[in-house]
C-alpha positions as a printed NumPy array, in Angstrom:
array([[  0.128,  -0.086,   0.012],
       [  1.211,   3.619,  -0.273],
       [  0.821,   5.848,   2.756],
       [  1.968,   9.516,   2.024],
       [  3.619,  11.408,   5.4  ],
       [  4.041,  15.085,   5.374],
       [  6.691,  16.491,   8.015],
       [ 10.047,  14.237,   8.214],
       [ 11.074,  15.001,  11.68 ],
       [ 11.437,  12.407,  14.97 ],
       [  8.055,  10.741,  14.654],
       [  7.432,  11.361,  11.092],
       [ 10.907,   9.651,   9.625],
       [ 10.932,   7.298,  12.627],
       [  7.145,   6.009,  11.265],
       [  7.718,   6.148,   6.994],
       [ 10.952,   3.491,   8.003],
       [  8.389,   1.241,  10.286],
       [  5.946,   1.631,   7.003],
       [  9.083,   0.943,   4.536],
       [ 10.53 ,  -1.927,   6.566],
       [  7.227,  -3.435,   6.145],
       [  7.29 ,  -3.591,   2.652],
       [  5.055,  -0.823,   2.234],
       [  5.638,   1.904,  -0.381],
       [  6.097,   5.41 ,   1.094],
       [  7.171,   8.531,   0.189],
       [  7.478,  11.339,   2.57 ],
       [  7.125,  15.431,   2.096],
       [  9.387,  18.347,   3.774],
       [ 10.197,  21.169,   3.704],
       [ 13.616,  21.074,   4.557],
       [ 15.443,  18.941,   1.723],
       [ 18.106,  17.787,   4.824],
       [ 15.734,  16.897,   7.643],
       [ 15.496,  13.673,   5.111],
       [ 18.904,  12.711,   6.494],
       [ 16.689,  11.703,   9.163],
       [ 15.355,   8.489,   7.78 ],
       [ 19.415,   6.859,   7.104],
       [ 20.664,   5.019,   3.761],
       [ 18.9  ,   2.391,   3.687],
       [ 15.38 ,   3.777,   2.934],
       [ 13.798,   3.491,   0.204],
       [ 10.82 ,   5.431,  -0.655],
       [ 10.168,   8.506,  -2.239],
       [ 11.367,  12.212,  -0.679],
       [  9.502,  15.385,  -1.367],
       [ 10.755,  18.625,  -1.018],
       [  7.341,  20.918,  -0.702],
       [  4.356,  21.84 ,   1.436],
       [  2.964,  19.795,   3.026],
       [ -1.081,  20.994,   2.076],
       [ -0.088,  21.705,  -1.755],
       [ -1.799,  20.335,  -3.73 ],
       [  0.731,  19.727,  -6.647],
       [  3.032,  18.728,  -3.746],
       [  0.622,  15.815,  -2.448],
       [  0.095,  15.05 ,  -5.822],
       [  4.645,  15.143,  -6.087],
       [  4.2  ,  12.356,  -4.061],
       [  1.436,   9.96 ,  -4.936],
       [ -1.971,  11.236,  -2.961],
       [ -4.016,  10.21 ,  -5.534],
       [ -2.916,   6.459,  -4.979],
       [ -2.394,   7.259,  -1.345],
       [ -4.491,   4.231,   1.102],
       [ -3.634,   6.773,   3.874],
       [ -2.237,  10.778,   4.956],
       [ -0.326,  11.853,   7.888],
       [  0.672,  15.173,   8.876],
       [  2.823,  14.711,  11.704],
       [  4.259,  18.124,  11.081],
       [  5.156,  20.345,  13.466],
       [  2.877,  22.998,  13.38 ],
       [ -1.167,  22.178,  14.466],
       [ -2.367,  24.453,  11.192],
       [ -0.384,  22.449,   8.898],
       [ -0.954,  19.488,  10.182],
       [ -4.764,  19.861,  10.35 ],
       [ -5.048,  21.979,   6.528],
       [ -3.456,  19.346,   5.098],
       [ -5.395,  16.344,   6.729],
       [ -8.554,  18.115,   5.586],
       [ -6.537,  18.988,   1.878],
       [ -5.735,  14.826,   1.965],
       [ -9.644,  13.757,   2.868],
       [-11.286,  16.555,   1.14 ],
       [-10.403,  17.291,  -2.408],
       [ -8.432,  13.862,  -3.311],
       [-11.062,  11.305,  -1.032],
       [ -8.042,   9.79 ,   1.265],
       [-10.011,   7.375,   3.832],
       [ -7.748,   7.174,   6.114],
       [ -6.264,   9.922,   7.471],
       [ -4.851,  10.969,  10.277],
       [ -2.723,  14.691,  12.012],
       [ -0.937,  15.348,  15.663],
       [ -1.622,  17.774,  17.359],
       [ -0.034,  19.372,  20.257],
       [ -3.077,  21.961,  21.744],
       [ -5.357,  19.124,  23.062],
       [ -8.361,  21.651,  22.023],
       [ -7.928,  21.695,  18.936],
       [ -7.278,  17.425,  19.128],
       [-11.015,  17.591,  20.605],
       [-12.236,  19.568,  17.647],
       [-10.872,  17.598,  14.45 ],
       [-11.936,  14.283,  16.543],
       [-15.558,  15.137,  16.224],
       [-14.883,  16.85 ,  12.389],
       [-14.066,  13.102,  12.329],
       [-10.505,  13.542,  11.734],
       [ -8.146,  11.233,  13.774],
       [ -5.86 ,  13.042,  15.773],
       [ -3.066,  12.706,  18.51 ],
       [ -2.421,  14.764,  20.387],
       [  0.995,  13.519,  21.948],
       [  1.203,  16.302,  25.292],
       [ -2.405,  15.497,  26.43 ],
       [ -2.396,  11.324,  25.287],
       [  1.403,  10.878,  27.037],
       [ -0.397,  13.442,  30.444],
       [ -3.368,  11.338,  30.632],
       [ -1.712,   7.96 ,  30.095],
       [  0.278,   8.995,  33.38 ],
       [ -2.562,  10.153,  35.249],
       [ -4.307,   6.588,  34.527],
       [ -1.825,   4.796,  36.26 ],
       [ -0.266,   7.024,  39.04 ],
       [ -4.343,   7.533,  40.279],
       [ -5.156,   5.508,  42.397],
       [ -9.017,   5.425,  40.965],
       [-10.257,   6.645,  37.467],
       [-11.355,   5.528,  34.638],
       [ -9.193,   8.242,  31.986],
       [-10.805,   7.592,  28.207],
       [ -8.129,   5.896,  25.811],
       [-10.498,   5.552,  22.224],
       [-12.814,   8.515,  21.783],
       [-14.897,   8.21 ,  18.023],
       [-14.906,  10.963,  16.008],
       [-18.751,  12.141,  17.127],
       [-16.996,  11.823,  21.32 ],
       [-19.996,  10.049,  22.197],
       [-18.211,   6.386,  22.545],
       [-15.366,   5.821,  24.787],
       [-12.875,   2.594,  25.329],
       [-11.792,   3.257,  28.319],
       [ -9.677,   1.519,  30.62 ],
       [-11.117,   0.955,  33.963],
       [ -9.96 ,  -0.068,  37.319],
       [-11.592,  -2.39 ,  39.197],
       [-11.987,  -3.308,  43.47 ],
       [ -9.36 ,  -6.178,  43.62 ],
       [-12.587,  -8.618,  44.469],
       [-13.331,  -9.582,  41.126],
       [-10.12 , -10.784,  40.894],
       [-11.514, -14.618,  39.833],
       [-14.589, -13.098,  38.9  ],
       [-15.741, -13.588,  35.249],
       [-15.279, -10.89 ,  32.773],
       [-18.58 , -11.677,  31.928],
       [-19.662, -10.456,  35.325],
       [-18.07 ,  -7.206,  34.794],
       [-20.775,  -6.625,  31.843],
       [-23.54 ,  -7.69 ,  33.496],
       [-22.727,  -4.988,  36.139],
       [-22.325,  -2.043,  33.907],
       [-23.819,  -2.643,  30.683],
       [-20.82 ,  -2.288,  29.07 ],
       [-19.028,  -3.781,  27.16 ],
       [-15.049,  -5.462,  27.466],
       [-13.606,  -4.083,  24.914],
       [ -9.398,  -5.788,  25.689],
       [ -7.444,  -7.322,  28.441],
       [ -4.475,  -5.947,  28.957],
       [ -3.042,  -9.13 ,  30.732],
       [  0.979,  -9.155,  31.519],
       [  1.636,  -6.67 ,  29.203],
       [  0.318,  -8.21 ,  26.278],
       [ -3.484,  -6.989,  24.927],
       [ -5.684, -10.194,  24.568],
       [ -9.872, -10.062,  22.871],
       [-12.342, -11.197,  26.032],
       [-12.96 , -15.402,  26.179],
       [-16.66 , -16.858,  27.157],
       [-14.482, -18.226,  29.704],
       [-12.146, -15.414,  30.47 ],
       [-11.568, -14.377,  34.307],
       [ -9.859, -11.316,  34.941],
       [ -6.843, -12.389,  37.392],
       [ -4.086, -10.682,  39.264],
       [ -2.994,  -7.444,  37.383],
       [ -5.431,  -7.84 ,  34.977],
       [ -6.123,  -4.539,  32.637],
       [ -9.916,  -3.799,  31.451],
       [-10.982,  -1.624,  28.721],
       [-13.98 ,  -1.004,  28.009],
       [-16.302,   0.333,  24.865],
       [-19.255,   2.107,  26.845],
       [-21.13 ,   5.496,  25.775],
       [-19.207,   8.485,  27.527],
       [-21.386,   9.983,  29.786],
       [-22.059,   6.674,  31.16 ],
       [-18.159,   6.846,  32.746],
       [-18.711,   7.549,  36.085],
       [-21.737,   5.582,  36.802],
       [-19.804,   2.103,  35.492],
       [-16.809,   3.715,  37.226],
       [-18.496,   3.747,  40.558],
       [-20.129,   0.205,  39.709],
       [-16.695,  -1.162,  39.083],
       [-14.822,   0.281,  42.164],
       [-17.462,  -1.311,  44.038],
       [-16.954,  -6.205,  45.048],
       [-19.695,  -7.847,  42.136],
       [-22.447,  -9.448,  43.136],
       [-22.567, -12.213,  45.03 ],
       [-24.421, -15.402,  43.64 ]])
């Protein structure tokens, strides 16, 4: 598949090398030709010097046949503009933009453009690990209504089936992180010590579900 990346900084160059190493066709755009040195001599993709939201630059990078477009330059405005051009002008279905301002990221997420707000995401993840309780959304649909969140469970849930969590909360178990590895839920899966349970639910229901999960399970 063909991928177009705007921005050859640390993130863009790493992303380009990763995709190329997996056998994908990659074109990377940057206004500064010297930035391409980050790619190393083994990079076999295409480098395009230019402005990432310029139509001619995008066409030169093969945007018309692109499977996906990633805007990961250092500028929020440039990233979101380029992402919108890729989606709205060239019809690229898979588009993502790196946004440093979390408030902007939330707005564009609701517009249907997936964003990665690096500072906010990292802060959320740190809070999630540091606080004794408190569900933090990990993934949100474009409308902002549906979330996947890691919801802390009371210790008494250990040994109980995942199905009991769904029955108690009305949420669905999206996946479980066990010993650092993600696992899809199975009908016979039982909660173990150290499991991180990630639930899919409505954002407005997050507080209620968190309170229920903080209580011991019901005894049958």
